[in-house]
Amino acid sequence: MDQGNKMVARCALLLIIAISRGVFWILEQPRGSLLEMHPVIQALFTKHYIYRKFIRMGDFGGETEKPTWLYSGEAKL
């Protein structure tokens, strides 16, 4: 397994742990990222409701526009 796949699998595992514990989380990815298409992430997104929101960092005071996707799950209060 190459390094990129290992990092995606680790990220998915951390998200599963956060979801199972009811922790609020946000994952930030550049708009051009292919993370969302990875089979491990697809499996996670299929089993859990995940929100996706597009933002531009420039709208929040960033020096560049930097288009970004934010992913988040539901927190259990």
PDB file of C-alpha atoms in Angstrom:
ATOM      1  CA  MET A   1       0.000   0.000   0.000  1.00  0.00           C
ATOM      2  CA  ASP A   2       1.484   3.365  -0.955  1.00  0.00           C
ATOM      3  CA  GLN A   3       1.867   6.273   1.464  1.00  0.00           C
ATOM      4  CA  GLY A   4      -1.163   8.174   0.170  1.00  0.00           C
ATOM      5  CA  ASN A   5      -3.470   5.197   0.670  1.00  0.00           C
ATOM      6  CA  LYS A   6      -2.103   4.678   4.179  1.00  0.00           C
ATOM      7  CA  MET A   7      -2.784   8.306   5.073  1.00  0.00           C
ATOM      8  CA  VAL A   8      -6.350   8.090   3.726  1.00  0.00           C
ATOM      9  CA  ALA A   9      -6.986   4.863   5.670  1.00  0.00           C
ATOM     10  CA  ARG A  10      -5.642   6.469   8.865  1.00  0.00           C
ATOM     11  CA  CYS A  11      -7.772   9.562   8.315  1.00  0.00           C
ATOM     12  CA  ALA A  12     -10.859   7.385   7.796  1.00  0.00           C
ATOM     13  CA  LEU A  13     -10.078   5.438  10.975  1.00  0.00           C
ATOM     14  CA  LEU A  14      -9.779   8.664  12.979  1.00  0.00           C
ATOM     15  CA  LEU A  15     -13.104   9.859  11.559  1.00  0.00           C
ATOM     16  CA  ILE A  16     -14.768   6.544  12.480  1.00  0.00           C
ATOM     17  CA  ILE A  17     -13.468   6.885  16.034  1.00  0.00           C
ATOM     18  CA  ALA A  18     -14.690  10.490  16.236  1.00  0.00           C
ATOM     19  CA  ILE A  19     -18.114   9.538  14.856  1.00  0.00           C
ATOM     20  CA  SER A  20     -18.468   6.595  17.246  1.00  0.00           C
ATOM     21  CA  ARG A  21     -17.667   8.851  20.209  1.00  0.00           C
ATOM     22  CA  GLY A  22     -20.024  11.639  19.088  1.00  0.00           C
ATOM     23  CA  VAL A  23     -17.168  14.086  18.519  1.00  0.00           C
ATOM     24  CA  PHE A  24     -17.765  17.061  16.239  1.00  0.00           C
ATOM     25  CA  TRP A  25     -15.152  17.100  13.476  1.00  0.00           C
ATOM     26  CA  ILE A  26     -14.299  19.049  10.339  1.00  0.00           C
ATOM     27  CA  LEU A  27     -12.035  17.821   7.548  1.00  0.00           C
ATOM     28  CA  GLU A  28     -10.632  20.473   5.212  1.00  0.00           C
ATOM     29  CA  GLN A  29      -9.543  19.595   1.679  1.00  0.00           C
ATOM     30  CA  PRO A  30      -8.522  21.690  -1.345  1.00  0.00           C
ATOM     31  CA  ARG A  31     -11.275  21.831  -3.945  1.00  0.00           C
ATOM     32  CA  GLY A  32      -9.210  19.757  -6.403  1.00  0.00           C
ATOM     33  CA  SER A  33      -8.583  16.960  -3.911  1.00  0.00           C
ATOM     34  CA  LEU A  34      -9.526  13.403  -4.906  1.00  0.00           C
ATOM     35  CA  LEU A  35      -9.869  12.221  -1.287  1.00  0.00           C
ATOM     36  CA  GLU A  36     -13.655  12.026  -1.641  1.00  0.00           C
ATOM     37  CA  MET A  37     -13.268   9.441  -4.435  1.00  0.00           C
ATOM     38  CA  HIS A  38     -11.070   7.029  -2.448  1.00  0.00           C
ATOM     39  CA  PRO A  39     -12.889   3.706  -1.773  1.00  0.00           C
ATOM     40  CA  VAL A  40     -12.255   3.875   1.993  1.00  0.00           C
ATOM     41  CA  ILE A  41     -13.729   7.388   2.216  1.00  0.00           C
ATOM     42  CA  GLN A  42     -16.616   6.375  -0.070  1.00  0.00           C
ATOM     43  CA  ALA A  43     -17.428   3.501   2.300  1.00  0.00           C
ATOM     44  CA  LEU A  44     -17.367   5.881   5.275  1.00  0.00           C
ATOM     45  CA  PHE A  45     -19.566   8.447   3.512  1.00  0.00           C
ATOM     46  CA  THR A  46     -22.029   5.700   2.547  1.00  0.00           C
ATOM     47  CA  LYS A  47     -22.456   4.505   6.138  1.00  0.00           C
ATOM     48  CA  HIS A  48     -22.622   7.930   7.810  1.00  0.00           C
ATOM     49  CA  TYR A  49     -24.298  11.180   6.833  1.00  0.00           C
ATOM     50  CA  ILE A  50     -21.537  13.643   5.978  1.00  0.00           C
ATOM     51  CA  TYR A  51     -22.055  17.332   5.228  1.00  0.00           C
ATOM     52  CA  ARG A  52     -19.963  19.032   2.530  1.00  0.00           C
ATOM     53  CA  LYS A  53     -19.611  22.805   2.205  1.00  0.00           C
ATOM     54  CA  PHE A  54     -17.608  24.822  -0.317  1.00  0.00           C
ATOM     55  CA  ILE A  55     -15.789  27.934   0.936  1.00  0.00           C
ATOM     56  CA  ARG A  56     -13.074  30.276  -0.263  1.00  0.00           C
ATOM     57  CA  MET A  57     -10.363  31.078   2.251  1.00  0.00           C
ATOM     58  CA  GLY A  58     -10.265  34.614   0.847  1.00  0.00           C
ATOM     59  CA  ASP A  59     -13.775  35.171   2.215  1.00  0.00           C
ATOM     60  CA  PHE A  60     -12.346  34.676   5.706  1.00  0.00           C
ATOM     61  CA  GLY A  61      -9.326  36.948   5.421  1.00  0.00           C
ATOM     62  CA  GLY A  62      -6.957  34.570   3.635  1.00  0.00           C
ATOM     63  CA  GLU A  63      -4.359  36.120   1.341  1.00  0.00           C
ATOM     64  CA  THR A  64      -5.530  33.971  -1.582  1.00  0.00           C
ATOM     65  CA  GLU A  65      -8.935  32.645  -2.648  1.00  0.00           C
ATOM     66  CA  LYS A  66      -7.900  28.979  -2.076  1.00  0.00           C
ATOM     67  CA  PRO A  67     -11.150  27.138  -2.884  1.00  0.00           C
ATOM     68  CA  THR A  68     -11.779  24.542  -0.155  1.00  0.00           C
ATOM     69  CA  TRP A  69     -14.217  21.766   0.742  1.00  0.00           C
ATOM     70  CA  LEU A  70     -15.197  21.303   4.378  1.00  0.00           C
ATOM     71  CA  TYR A  71     -16.585  17.910   5.432  1.00  0.00           C
ATOM     72  CA  SER A  72     -18.288  17.305   8.757  1.00  0.00           C
ATOM     73  CA  GLY A  73     -20.471  14.789  10.529  1.00  0.00           C
ATOM     74  CA  GLU A  74     -23.257  15.203  13.032  1.00  0.00           C
ATOM     75  CA  ALA A  75     -22.287  15.637  16.664  1.00  0.00           C
ATOM     76  CA  LYS A  76     -24.282  13.679  19.214  1.00  0.00           C
ATOM     77  CA  LEU A  77     -25.085  15.998  22.091  1.00  0.00           C
TER      78      LEU A  77
END
